[in-house]
Short mmCIF file of C-alpha atoms in Angstrom, two decimals:
data_model
loop_
_atom_site.label_atom_id
_atom_site.label_comp_id
_atom_site.label_asym_id
_atom_site.label_seq_id
_atom_site.Cartn_x
_atom_site.Cartn_y
_atom_site.Cartn_z
CA MET A 54 87.59 110.43 159.12
CA THR A 55 83.85 110.29 159.76
CA GLU A 56 83.93 114.21 158.94
CA GLY A 57 85.56 112.53 154.64
CA PHE A 58 83.38 109.91 154.68
CA LEU A 59 80.89 112.34 154.92
CA LEU A 60 81.91 114.42 152.38
CA LEU A 61 82.99 111.71 149.79
CA VAL A 62 79.56 109.85 150.37
CA GLU A 63 77.71 114.09 149.58
CA ILE A 64 79.14 113.63 146.00
CA VAL A 65 78.52 110.79 145.04
CA LEU A 66 74.97 111.29 145.77
CA PHE A 67 74.99 115.10 144.74
CA ALA A 68 77.42 113.71 141.71
CA ALA A 69 74.54 111.11 141.31
CA LEU A 70 71.28 113.34 141.13
CA LEU A 71 72.96 115.70 138.69
CA LEU A 72 73.29 112.85 136.76
CA ALA A 73 70.07 111.70 136.93
CA VAL A 74 68.25 115.42 136.39
CA ARG A 75 70.56 115.41 132.93
CA ARG A 76 69.58 112.05 131.39
CA ALA A 77 65.81 113.30 133.03
CA SER A 78 66.09 115.65 130.83
CA GLN A 79 65.47 114.16 127.52
CA GLY A 80 61.97 112.71 129.02
CA PRO A 81 60.48 115.29 130.35
CA ARG A 82 58.01 113.89 132.38
CA SER A 83 60.09 111.25 132.78
CA THR A 84 59.74 111.06 136.62
CA ASN A 85 63.12 109.10 136.78
CA LEU A 86 65.38 110.35 138.97
CA GLY A 87 67.19 107.28 139.46
CA ILE A 88 67.75 106.55 143.54
CA PHE A 89 66.59 110.06 144.27
CA SER A 90 63.12 108.77 142.01
CA TYR A 91 59.91 109.94 143.31
CA ARG A 92 56.68 108.41 143.38
CA SER A 93 54.09 108.49 140.54
CA SER A 94 51.80 110.85 140.38
CA GLU A 95 49.26 107.72 140.17
CA ASP A 96 50.82 105.73 142.33
CA GLU A 97 49.38 108.80 144.82
CA ALA A 98 46.29 108.71 143.03
CA SER A 99 45.49 106.09 143.74
CA ASP A 100 46.68 106.28 147.57
CA VAL A 101 43.71 108.60 148.10
CA LYS A 102 41.60 106.38 146.55
CA VAL A 103 42.56 103.55 148.82
CA ALA A 104 42.08 106.17 151.84
CA LYS A 105 39.15 107.78 150.87
CA GLY A 106 37.99 103.76 150.48
CA VAL A 107 37.34 104.31 147.02
CA ASN A 108 38.67 100.77 145.90
CA LYS A 109 37.22 98.60 149.44
CA ARG A 110 35.36 96.25 148.16
CA ALA A 111 31.80 95.72 148.04
CA MET B 131 88.73 115.14 146.27
CA MET B 132 86.24 118.19 145.89
CA PHE B 133 89.17 118.63 143.52
CA GLY B 134 88.47 115.74 141.90
CA ALA B 135 84.61 116.27 141.67
CA LEU B 136 84.73 119.57 139.59
CA PHE B 137 85.72 117.88 136.72
CA LEU B 138 82.20 116.62 136.66
CA PHE B 139 80.18 119.74 138.03
CA VAL B 140 82.01 122.45 136.03
CA PRO B 141 81.51 120.51 132.50
CA LEU B 142 77.50 119.89 133.60
CA ALA B 143 76.98 122.74 134.69
CA PHE B 144 78.72 124.98 132.01
CA SER B 145 76.23 121.98 129.17
CA ASN B 146 72.73 122.00 131.10
CA ALA B 147 71.84 125.82 132.78
CA PHE B 148 69.34 123.15 135.43
CA SER B 149 72.50 121.34 136.15
CA GLY B 150 74.40 124.35 137.24
CA TYR B 151 71.18 126.59 139.07
CA LEU B 152 70.95 122.98 140.96
CA LEU B 153 74.64 123.13 141.96
CA TRP B 154 74.50 126.84 142.23
CA GLY B 155 72.77 126.27 145.22
CA TRP B 156 74.66 123.37 146.62
CA ALA B 157 77.57 125.21 147.31
CA GLY B 158 76.19 127.66 148.74
CA LEU B 159 73.76 126.10 150.88
CA ILE B 160 76.93 123.84 152.29
CA ALA B 161 79.65 126.21 152.20
CA MET B 162 81.87 123.60 151.08
CA ASN B 163 84.89 125.80 151.60
CA SER B 164 84.59 125.07 155.44
CA TYR B 165 85.54 121.34 154.60
CA LEU B 166 88.69 122.12 152.24
CA ASN B 167 91.64 122.46 152.23
CA GLY B 168 94.82 124.47 151.08
CA PHE B 169 93.88 126.81 148.22
CA MET B 170 90.55 124.53 147.48
CA VAL B 171 89.26 127.43 150.62
CA SER B 172 89.42 129.79 149.20
CA VAL B 173 87.69 128.95 145.27
CA PRO B 174 84.46 130.59 145.82
CA PHE B 175 82.21 128.19 143.65
CA ALA B 176 78.59 129.48 144.14
CA GLN B 177 80.06 132.92 142.68
CA LEU B 178 81.53 130.63 139.27
CA PHE B 179 78.17 127.68 139.92
CA ALA B 180 75.89 131.15 138.82
CA LEU B 181 78.26 132.27 136.03
CA LEU B 182 78.36 128.96 134.47
CA THR B 183 74.15 128.34 134.80
CA LEU B 184 74.21 132.34 133.67
CA ALA B 185 76.47 131.22 130.54
CA ALA B 186 74.96 128.94 129.87
CA LEU B 187 71.70 130.17 129.93
CA LEU B 188 72.38 132.83 127.30
CA LEU B 189 73.90 130.28 125.16
CA GLY B 190 70.60 128.02 125.35
CA ASN B 191 72.03 125.26 127.68
CA GLY B 192 69.04 123.54 128.37
CA ASP B 193 67.92 126.31 129.61
CA ARG B 194 66.52 129.48 127.48
CA LEU B 195 67.24 133.05 129.44
CA GLU B 196 63.83 133.91 129.29
CA ARG B 197 62.02 137.03 130.39
CA ILE B 198 62.07 136.64 134.62
CA ASP B 199 57.77 136.46 135.44
CA PHE B 200 56.70 138.43 138.10
CA ASN B 201 54.54 136.62 140.26
CA ARG B 202 54.15 137.55 143.01
CA THR B 203 56.37 136.36 145.39
CA ALA B 204 59.09 137.97 142.69
CA VAL B 205 57.96 141.74 142.54
CA LEU B 206 58.29 141.19 146.72
CA MET B 207 61.76 139.83 146.23
CA ALA B 208 62.24 142.66 143.86
CA LEU B 209 61.29 145.94 145.92
CA PHE B 210 62.46 144.11 148.88
CA VAL B 211 66.15 144.31 147.26
CA LEU B 212 65.53 147.32 145.66
CA GLN B 213 65.12 149.05 148.71
CA GLY B 214 68.28 146.95 150.47
CA PHE B 215 70.49 148.53 147.70
CA PHE B 216 68.38 152.39 148.98
CA VAL B 217 69.39 150.88 152.79
CA ALA B 218 72.80 149.93 152.20
CA LEU B 219 73.12 153.19 150.33
CA PHE B 220 71.51 155.96 153.03
CA ALA B 221 73.38 153.42 156.75
CA TYR B 222 75.71 155.11 159.13
CA PRO B 223 78.60 155.00 158.40
CA GLY B 224 80.87 152.94 159.82
CA LEU B 225 78.78 149.22 159.40
CA GLY B 226 81.15 146.60 159.14
CA ARG B 227 79.33 144.32 156.98
CA ASN B 228 76.52 146.43 155.33
CA TRP B 229 77.33 146.21 151.50
CA GLU B 230 78.02 142.20 152.66
CA LEU B 231 74.37 141.50 153.63
CA PHE B 232 72.35 143.34 151.69
CA SER B 233 74.87 142.05 148.37
CA ASN B 234 74.10 138.17 149.97
CA VAL B 235 70.67 139.76 149.96
CA ALA B 236 71.01 140.34 146.16
CA LYS B 237 72.15 137.21 145.01
CA THR B 238 69.79 135.01 146.63
CA VAL B 239 66.81 136.81 145.57
CA LEU B 240 68.44 136.77 142.19
CA PHE B 241 68.76 132.75 142.09
CA CYS B 242 65.00 132.69 143.83
CA LEU B 243 63.57 135.35 140.47
CA LEU B 244 65.45 132.87 138.53
CA MET B 245 63.92 129.93 139.86
CA PRO B 246 61.03 130.02 137.88
CA MET B 247 62.45 129.54 133.89
CA LEU B 248 63.86 125.98 135.23
CA VAL B 249 62.23 124.77 137.56
CA THR B 250 59.55 124.21 135.13
CA SER B 251 58.33 120.15 135.95
CA ARG B 252 57.63 118.29 138.79
CA TYR B 253 61.02 115.92 138.52
CA ARG B 254 62.83 118.96 138.88
CA MET B 255 61.38 120.79 141.65
CA HIS B 256 61.77 116.94 143.27
CA ALA B 257 64.92 118.07 142.59
CA LEU B 258 65.88 121.29 143.69
CA VAL B 259 64.06 119.45 147.63
CA VAL B 260 66.74 117.00 147.11
CA MET B 261 70.09 119.76 146.19
CA VAL B 262 68.28 121.31 150.23
CA VAL B 263 68.13 118.25 151.75
CA LEU B 264 71.45 116.97 150.40
CA ALA B 265 73.24 120.32 151.61
CA ILE B 266 71.92 120.90 154.47
CA SER B 267 71.60 117.37 156.47
CA PHE B 268 75.30 117.17 155.58
CA HIS B 269 76.28 119.63 157.88
CA GLY B 270 73.45 117.77 160.05
CA ALA B 271 74.08 114.38 159.96
CA LEU B 272 77.71 114.99 161.25
CA ASP B 273 76.31 116.51 164.27
CA GLY B 274 73.94 113.72 164.86
CA LEU B 275 76.56 110.54 164.79
CA LYS B 276 79.00 112.25 167.14
CA PHE B 277 76.08 113.05 169.53
CA ILE B 278 75.48 109.39 170.03
CA ALA B 279 78.93 108.56 169.58
CA SER B 280 78.94 111.06 172.38
CA GLY B 281 76.84 109.21 174.51
CA GLY B 282 75.16 112.45 173.77
CA ALA B 283 77.63 115.00 175.81
CA HIS B 284 78.56 116.69 171.88
CA ASN B 285 77.88 120.50 171.24
CA ALA B 286 76.82 120.52 167.72
CA ARG B 287 78.33 124.58 166.90
CA GLY B 288 78.29 124.88 163.26
CA ILE B 289 80.53 125.89 160.84
CA ALA B 290 81.08 129.70 160.76
CA LYS B 291 78.57 130.66 157.43
CA PHE B 292 75.12 129.79 159.93
CA GLY B 293 76.28 131.66 162.31
CA ASP B 294 76.21 130.37 166.53
CA ASN B 295 74.80 126.66 167.19
CA ASN B 296 71.26 128.40 167.08
CA HIS B 297 71.37 129.54 163.97
CA PHE B 298 72.72 126.32 164.10
CA ALA B 299 70.12 124.41 165.29
CA LEU B 300 67.48 127.07 162.47
CA VAL B 301 68.99 125.61 159.32
CA LEU B 302 68.78 121.89 160.25
CA LEU B 303 64.93 122.89 161.54
CA MET B 304 64.21 124.51 158.14
CA VAL B 305 64.70 120.41 156.27
CA LEU B 306 63.73 118.02 158.83
CA PRO B 307 60.14 118.82 156.73
CA LEU B 308 61.39 118.57 153.12
CA ILE B 309 63.65 115.11 154.27
CA TYR B 310 60.03 114.13 155.59
CA TYR B 311 58.38 114.44 152.16
CA LEU B 312 61.31 113.06 150.41
CA PHE B 313 60.75 110.42 153.29
CA VAL B 314 57.18 109.94 152.29
CA HIS B 315 57.87 110.47 148.31
CA SER B 316 60.98 108.74 147.42
CA ALA B 317 60.92 105.74 144.80
CA ARG B 318 63.50 103.86 145.64
CA LEU B 319 63.22 101.16 149.15
CA ALA B 320 67.79 102.48 149.55
CA ALA B 321 65.94 106.80 149.53
CA LYS B 322 63.28 105.66 152.15
CA ILE B 323 65.52 104.12 154.44
CA GLY B 324 68.52 107.27 153.75
CA PHE B 325 66.67 109.75 154.52
CA GLY B 326 65.26 108.12 157.28
CA LEU B 327 67.73 107.30 158.80
CA VAL B 328 68.66 111.13 157.77
CA LEU B 329 64.81 112.23 159.95
CA PRO B 330 66.60 111.67 163.10
CA LEU B 331 70.40 112.17 163.05
CA ILE B 332 69.12 115.97 161.89
CA SER B 333 67.49 115.79 165.49
CA PHE B 334 69.37 114.74 167.19
CA ALA B 335 71.96 117.36 165.94
CA VAL B 336 69.24 119.85 167.04
CA VAL B 337 68.85 118.56 170.38
CA ALA B 338 72.87 118.74 170.22
CA THR B 339 72.83 122.69 169.70
CA ALA B 340 70.97 123.18 173.12
CA SER B 341 69.40 126.34 171.38
CA ARG B 342 66.86 126.44 173.47
CA GLY B 343 64.37 128.28 171.13
CA ALA B 344 64.89 126.09 168.25
CA LEU B 345 63.14 123.27 170.81
CA ILE B 346 60.14 125.44 170.44
CA GLY B 347 60.23 124.91 166.84
CA LEU B 348 60.97 121.72 166.42
CA VAL B 349 57.83 121.14 168.32
CA VAL B 350 56.12 124.03 165.95
CA ILE B 351 57.21 121.27 163.09
CA VAL B 352 56.19 118.51 164.87
CA ALA B 353 52.97 119.41 165.87
CA TRP B 354 52.34 121.00 161.84
CA ILE B 355 53.19 117.09 160.59
CA LEU B 356 51.55 115.86 162.65
CA LEU B 357 47.99 117.75 161.85
CA LYS B 358 48.56 117.05 157.79
CA SER B 359 49.78 113.69 158.65
CA ARG B 360 46.87 110.64 157.82
CA ASN B 361 48.41 108.41 160.97
CA ARG B 362 48.62 110.82 163.55
CA MET B 363 48.36 107.54 165.46
CA ILE B 364 52.14 105.99 164.21
CA GLY B 365 52.71 109.50 164.33
CA LEU B 366 52.38 110.52 167.81
CA VAL B 367 54.27 106.80 168.98
CA LEU B 368 56.75 107.67 166.85
CA VAL B 369 57.27 110.94 168.54
CA ALA B 370 56.74 110.53 171.82
CA ILE B 371 59.53 107.36 170.89
CA SER B 372 61.68 110.65 169.65
CA ALA B 373 61.34 112.20 172.76
CA ALA B 374 61.90 109.38 175.22
CA VAL B 375 65.54 108.48 173.68
CA VAL B 376 66.52 112.14 173.50
CA VAL B 377 65.41 112.43 176.45
CA GLN B 378 67.68 109.38 177.55
CA LEU B 379 70.31 110.45 175.56
CA ALA B 380 70.76 113.99 176.50
CA PRO B 381 73.02 115.09 179.46
CA VAL B 382 71.69 117.48 182.86
CA SER B 383 73.69 120.77 181.48
CA TRP B 384 70.44 119.80 178.06
CA SER B 385 67.23 119.42 180.75
CA GLU B 386 68.58 122.04 182.96
CA ARG B 387 69.29 124.60 180.35
CA MET B 388 65.36 124.01 178.44
CA GLU B 389 64.47 124.40 181.41
CA THR B 390 65.51 127.58 181.42
CA ILE B 391 63.15 128.66 179.15
CA LYS B 392 59.82 129.07 181.88
CA SER B 393 62.28 131.83 183.20
CA ALA B 394 63.32 133.57 180.43
CA ASP B 395 62.67 137.08 182.50
CA GLN B 396 65.06 136.42 184.60
CA ASP B 397 67.87 134.88 182.32
CA ASP B 398 70.75 137.57 181.05
CA SER B 399 70.56 136.38 177.68
CA PHE B 400 67.15 136.75 177.30
CA MET B 401 67.38 140.32 178.78
CA GLY B 402 70.45 140.62 176.56
CA ARG B 403 68.14 140.21 173.30
CA VAL B 404 64.90 142.74 174.61
CA GLU B 405 67.27 145.43 174.97
CA ALA B 406 68.98 145.10 171.05
CA TRP B 407 65.15 144.88 169.90
CA LYS B 408 64.73 148.33 171.90
CA VAL B 409 67.74 149.76 170.48
CA SER B 410 66.46 148.04 166.54
CA SER B 411 62.57 149.89 167.21
CA ALA B 412 64.62 152.91 167.87
CA ILE B 413 66.87 153.32 164.53
CA ALA B 414 63.38 152.64 162.77
CA VAL B 415 61.25 155.11 164.48
CA ALA B 416 64.36 157.25 164.04
CA ASN B 417 64.90 155.75 159.87
CA PRO B 418 60.59 154.78 159.16
CA VAL B 419 62.46 154.54 155.26
CA LEU B 420 65.55 153.61 154.64
CA GLY B 421 66.07 152.03 157.84
CA GLY B 422 69.58 152.44 159.56
CA GLY B 423 71.78 149.79 157.04
CA PHE B 424 72.78 145.70 157.68
CA ARG B 425 73.51 145.70 160.87
CA ALA B 426 73.58 148.50 162.06
CA VAL B 427 72.23 147.96 165.53
CA GLN B 428 75.52 146.10 165.99
CA SER B 429 77.62 149.34 165.63
CA GLY B 430 78.65 151.36 168.64
CA GLU B 431 78.07 154.36 167.89
CA VAL B 432 74.46 153.44 165.59
CA TRP B 433 73.95 151.90 170.18
CA THR B 434 75.33 155.21 171.47
CA LYS B 435 72.50 157.09 169.81
CA PHE B 436 69.79 155.04 170.24
CA ARG B 437 70.61 152.51 173.42
CA ASP B 438 67.90 155.70 175.54
CA GLN B 439 64.96 156.12 173.98
CA PRO B 440 62.18 153.76 174.19
CA GLY B 441 62.26 152.74 170.48
CA LEU B 442 58.65 151.04 170.43
CA LEU B 443 59.08 149.40 173.43
CA GLY B 444 59.31 151.82 175.73
CA PHE B 445 56.12 150.50 177.86
CA LEU B 446 58.81 147.88 178.98
CA ASP B 447 60.73 148.86 182.36
CA ILE B 448 64.10 147.59 180.76
CA PRO B 449 67.04 150.26 181.07
CA THR B 450 70.19 149.64 178.83
CA ASN B 451 72.55 147.75 180.71
CA SER B 452 75.52 147.13 177.44
CA VAL B 453 77.55 150.37 176.10
CA ARG B 454 78.40 148.96 173.26
CA GLY B 455 76.00 147.20 169.69
CA LEU B 456 73.94 143.94 169.78
CA ALA B 457 72.91 141.91 167.31
CA ALA B 458 69.03 141.99 167.06
CA HIS B 459 68.05 138.81 167.83
CA SER B 460 64.71 138.35 165.64
CA ILE B 461 64.07 138.67 162.69
CA TRP B 462 61.72 141.17 163.52
CA PHE B 463 63.73 143.87 164.64
CA GLU B 464 66.57 143.00 162.50
CA VAL B 465 64.83 143.57 159.56
CA MET B 466 63.27 146.84 161.64
CA GLY B 467 66.18 148.82 162.82
CA ASP B 468 67.87 147.84 159.25
CA THR B 469 65.81 149.09 156.68
CA GLY B 470 63.18 150.69 158.50
CA PHE B 471 59.36 150.03 158.44
CA LEU B 472 58.99 150.15 154.55
CA GLY B 473 61.80 147.42 154.10
CA PHE B 474 60.21 145.91 157.78
CA LEU B 475 55.56 145.42 155.48
CA LEU B 476 58.16 143.72 152.75
CA PHE B 477 59.22 141.01 155.09
CA VAL B 478 56.33 140.39 156.26
CA ALA B 479 54.28 140.89 152.88
CA LEU B 480 56.51 138.45 151.99
CA PHE B 481 55.55 135.58 154.69
CA VAL B 482 51.85 136.54 154.48
CA ASN B 483 52.35 136.17 150.58
CA GLY B 484 53.75 132.24 151.11
CA PHE B 485 50.71 131.00 154.02
CA PHE B 486 48.60 132.38 151.12
CA THR B 487 50.79 130.77 147.63
CA ARG B 488 50.67 127.31 150.51
CA ARG B 489 46.72 127.69 150.69
CA ASP B 490 45.71 128.71 146.64
CA ILE B 491 47.80 125.64 145.27
CA GLN B 492 45.69 122.92 147.53
CA LYS B 493 42.19 124.92 146.71
CA SER B 494 43.27 124.64 143.07
CA VAL B 495 43.74 120.91 143.90
CA ARG B 496 41.53 120.35 145.61
CA VAL B 497 38.87 122.95 143.07
CA ARG B 498 39.86 120.53 140.16
CA GLY B 499 39.26 117.18 142.02
CA ARG B 500 43.21 116.80 140.85
CA GLU B 501 43.98 113.34 142.83
CA ASP B 502 47.51 112.86 140.82
CA LEU B 503 48.90 116.16 142.49
CA GLN B 504 48.52 115.26 146.06
CA TRP B 505 51.76 115.40 146.55
CA ALA B 506 52.02 119.01 145.39
CA ILE B 507 49.74 119.94 149.08
CA TYR B 508 51.99 117.82 150.96
CA LEU B 509 54.52 119.39 149.27
CA SER B 510 53.66 122.74 149.78
CA ASP B 511 52.69 121.57 153.26
CA MET B 512 56.35 120.88 154.17
CA LEU B 513 56.63 123.53 152.61
CA TRP B 514 54.81 126.12 155.60
CA ALA B 515 56.75 124.15 157.67
CA SER B 516 59.90 124.56 157.44
CA LEU B 517 59.02 128.27 157.35
CA LEU B 518 57.02 127.97 160.31
CA ALA B 519 60.07 127.06 161.68
CA TYR B 520 62.24 130.32 160.63
CA LEU B 521 59.58 132.05 161.55
CA VAL B 522 59.54 130.61 165.38
CA SER B 523 63.26 130.51 166.16
CA GLY B 524 64.25 132.66 163.83
CA SER B 525 61.98 135.24 166.28
CA LEU B 526 65.29 135.06 168.32
CA LEU B 527 67.49 134.77 165.89
CA SER B 528 69.52 136.92 163.49
CA ALA B 529 68.65 135.89 159.83
CA ALA B 530 66.53 137.72 158.25
CA TYR B 531 69.42 137.74 155.65
CA PHE B 532 69.32 133.56 155.35
CA GLU B 533 68.55 132.45 151.92
CA LEU B 534 66.73 129.49 152.74
CA PRO B 535 63.38 130.59 153.85
CA TYR B 536 63.77 132.94 150.71
CA ILE B 537 64.43 129.74 148.33
CA LEU B 538 61.42 127.84 150.16
CA LEU B 539 59.50 130.52 149.32
CA MET B 540 59.75 130.82 145.36
CA MET B 541 59.08 127.00 145.58
CA LEU B 542 55.71 127.42 146.93
CA GLU B 543 55.66 130.27 143.70
CA VAL B 544 56.90 127.85 141.37
CA VAL B 545 55.16 125.18 142.70
CA LYS B 546 51.80 127.69 142.47
CA GLN B 547 52.45 128.11 139.38
CA GLN B 548 52.94 124.49 137.85
CA VAL B 549 49.60 123.81 139.55
CA ILE B 550 47.93 126.12 138.14
CA SER B 551 48.77 126.18 134.56
CA ASP B 552 48.70 121.61 134.18
CA GLY B 553 52.51 122.02 133.97
CA PHE B 554 53.38 119.06 136.85
CA GLY B 555 50.24 117.59 135.57
CA THR B 556 49.89 114.70 133.65
CA LYS B 557 46.17 114.90 132.34
CA ARG B 558 45.16 117.02 129.66
CA ARG B 559 42.46 119.74 132.20
CA SER B 560 39.87 118.80 131.75
CA ALA B 561 37.39 121.85 130.25
CA THR B 562 34.29 121.10 132.29
CA LEU B 563 36.23 121.71 136.18
CA PRO B 564 36.06 124.98 136.76
CA VAL B 565 39.91 127.17 137.16
CA PRO B 566 39.93 128.79 140.95
CA THR B 567 39.91 132.95 140.00
CA THR B 568 41.68 133.67 143.40
CA ASN B 569 44.38 132.23 141.80
CA VAL B 570 45.36 135.28 139.17
CA ASN B 571 49.20 136.36 139.88
CA VAL B 572 49.85 139.89 139.74
#
């Protein structure tokens, strides 16, 4: 029962990934992978600046 | 269910080469046949999707089959498989899995050689990581849930593809850093929660295997992630909570087994491994260029021939008690006995190269001051954590031809290539920024 449910979840998630990849292949710079989207490079760059204290107000 | 899914997967694989590539990798790692019944058990999913991917590439569906990029990692892998062909050809007679194992290595290397051609952007690299995590964590999530439901009494054995409980634990360990990467870098809250839940489930599954080697590997991974983490204090607190939960949930038999790590020299299981290492090294001494053939040490005839020879471990005063062939129980001695010192050197070179590839990625991003590529540094750290777990836990297991470490090594190489060529970047490289000369490929 649990095994069957997990298998269903696995197949649904993997299908979602494949469909997202297919969609993203139309815009190579896209970060939109549906539920599996990743944080954009700009977000990460600003995180680093915050960590380094660049954005701190004097 | 899977039969129905094929109606979606097959057209997707054929219409888009990269989708086919993901399906190929997924089908190989998840070993779906272990969970199916009836005629579906005999469907060769990995081969089916491999053929569809190659057909899509030849027809130019999504991507074109271009010249294979012979970077450093690709050259080493190609040499390893070429040498493996001659190893299989000149192997001792009567080795049951000789050609089967060579064929597995060759298919893995083919998959890896196509990677630089297909993984050409960040979304593709991210999708590849998600594919690996989905495929492997499926096995672990199931056992993690059973571990909780049974109050820690469940014994995880894994599936036939991976081998015994120790091999299963190794595979699960290797995927932990990648899940952590996805947990940190996912944009959607649902995905973060999902990966955040899978992380402890896989850790429980590792504990449920009662593998001593895996416990050592787990400690190595946790130490590495903490070392590379920005929030070490939070990490330490989380690790302490997880360790307390494991100690509470794990049965007494688990604690007793882990205690035996301290007295390995009195353990029959461990001493049997040392016997196998001795014989493996003796095979390599007698056949330094081509070894004895894949899994030669497990052949009764080969074992009898070499059981009284000291090999490289002559300084150990250990009698060879076993009268039949044993598994090598170490990736190092397995490759040494199977493929000789030449194959062993190529195998070691692959991982040394992996270490330098990770260093090149980090150097390249830092020298260029590319803060938007921090994720590449993080991914290379997590890939190396997975490989470190493989090298540590694999030192006591026959797992040299498992596909995941080769895939991870090539992923490191692809990240490096893309970072250097700015394929992942969102900004154009400034002409004033210096380009490191250490990253030139062979």
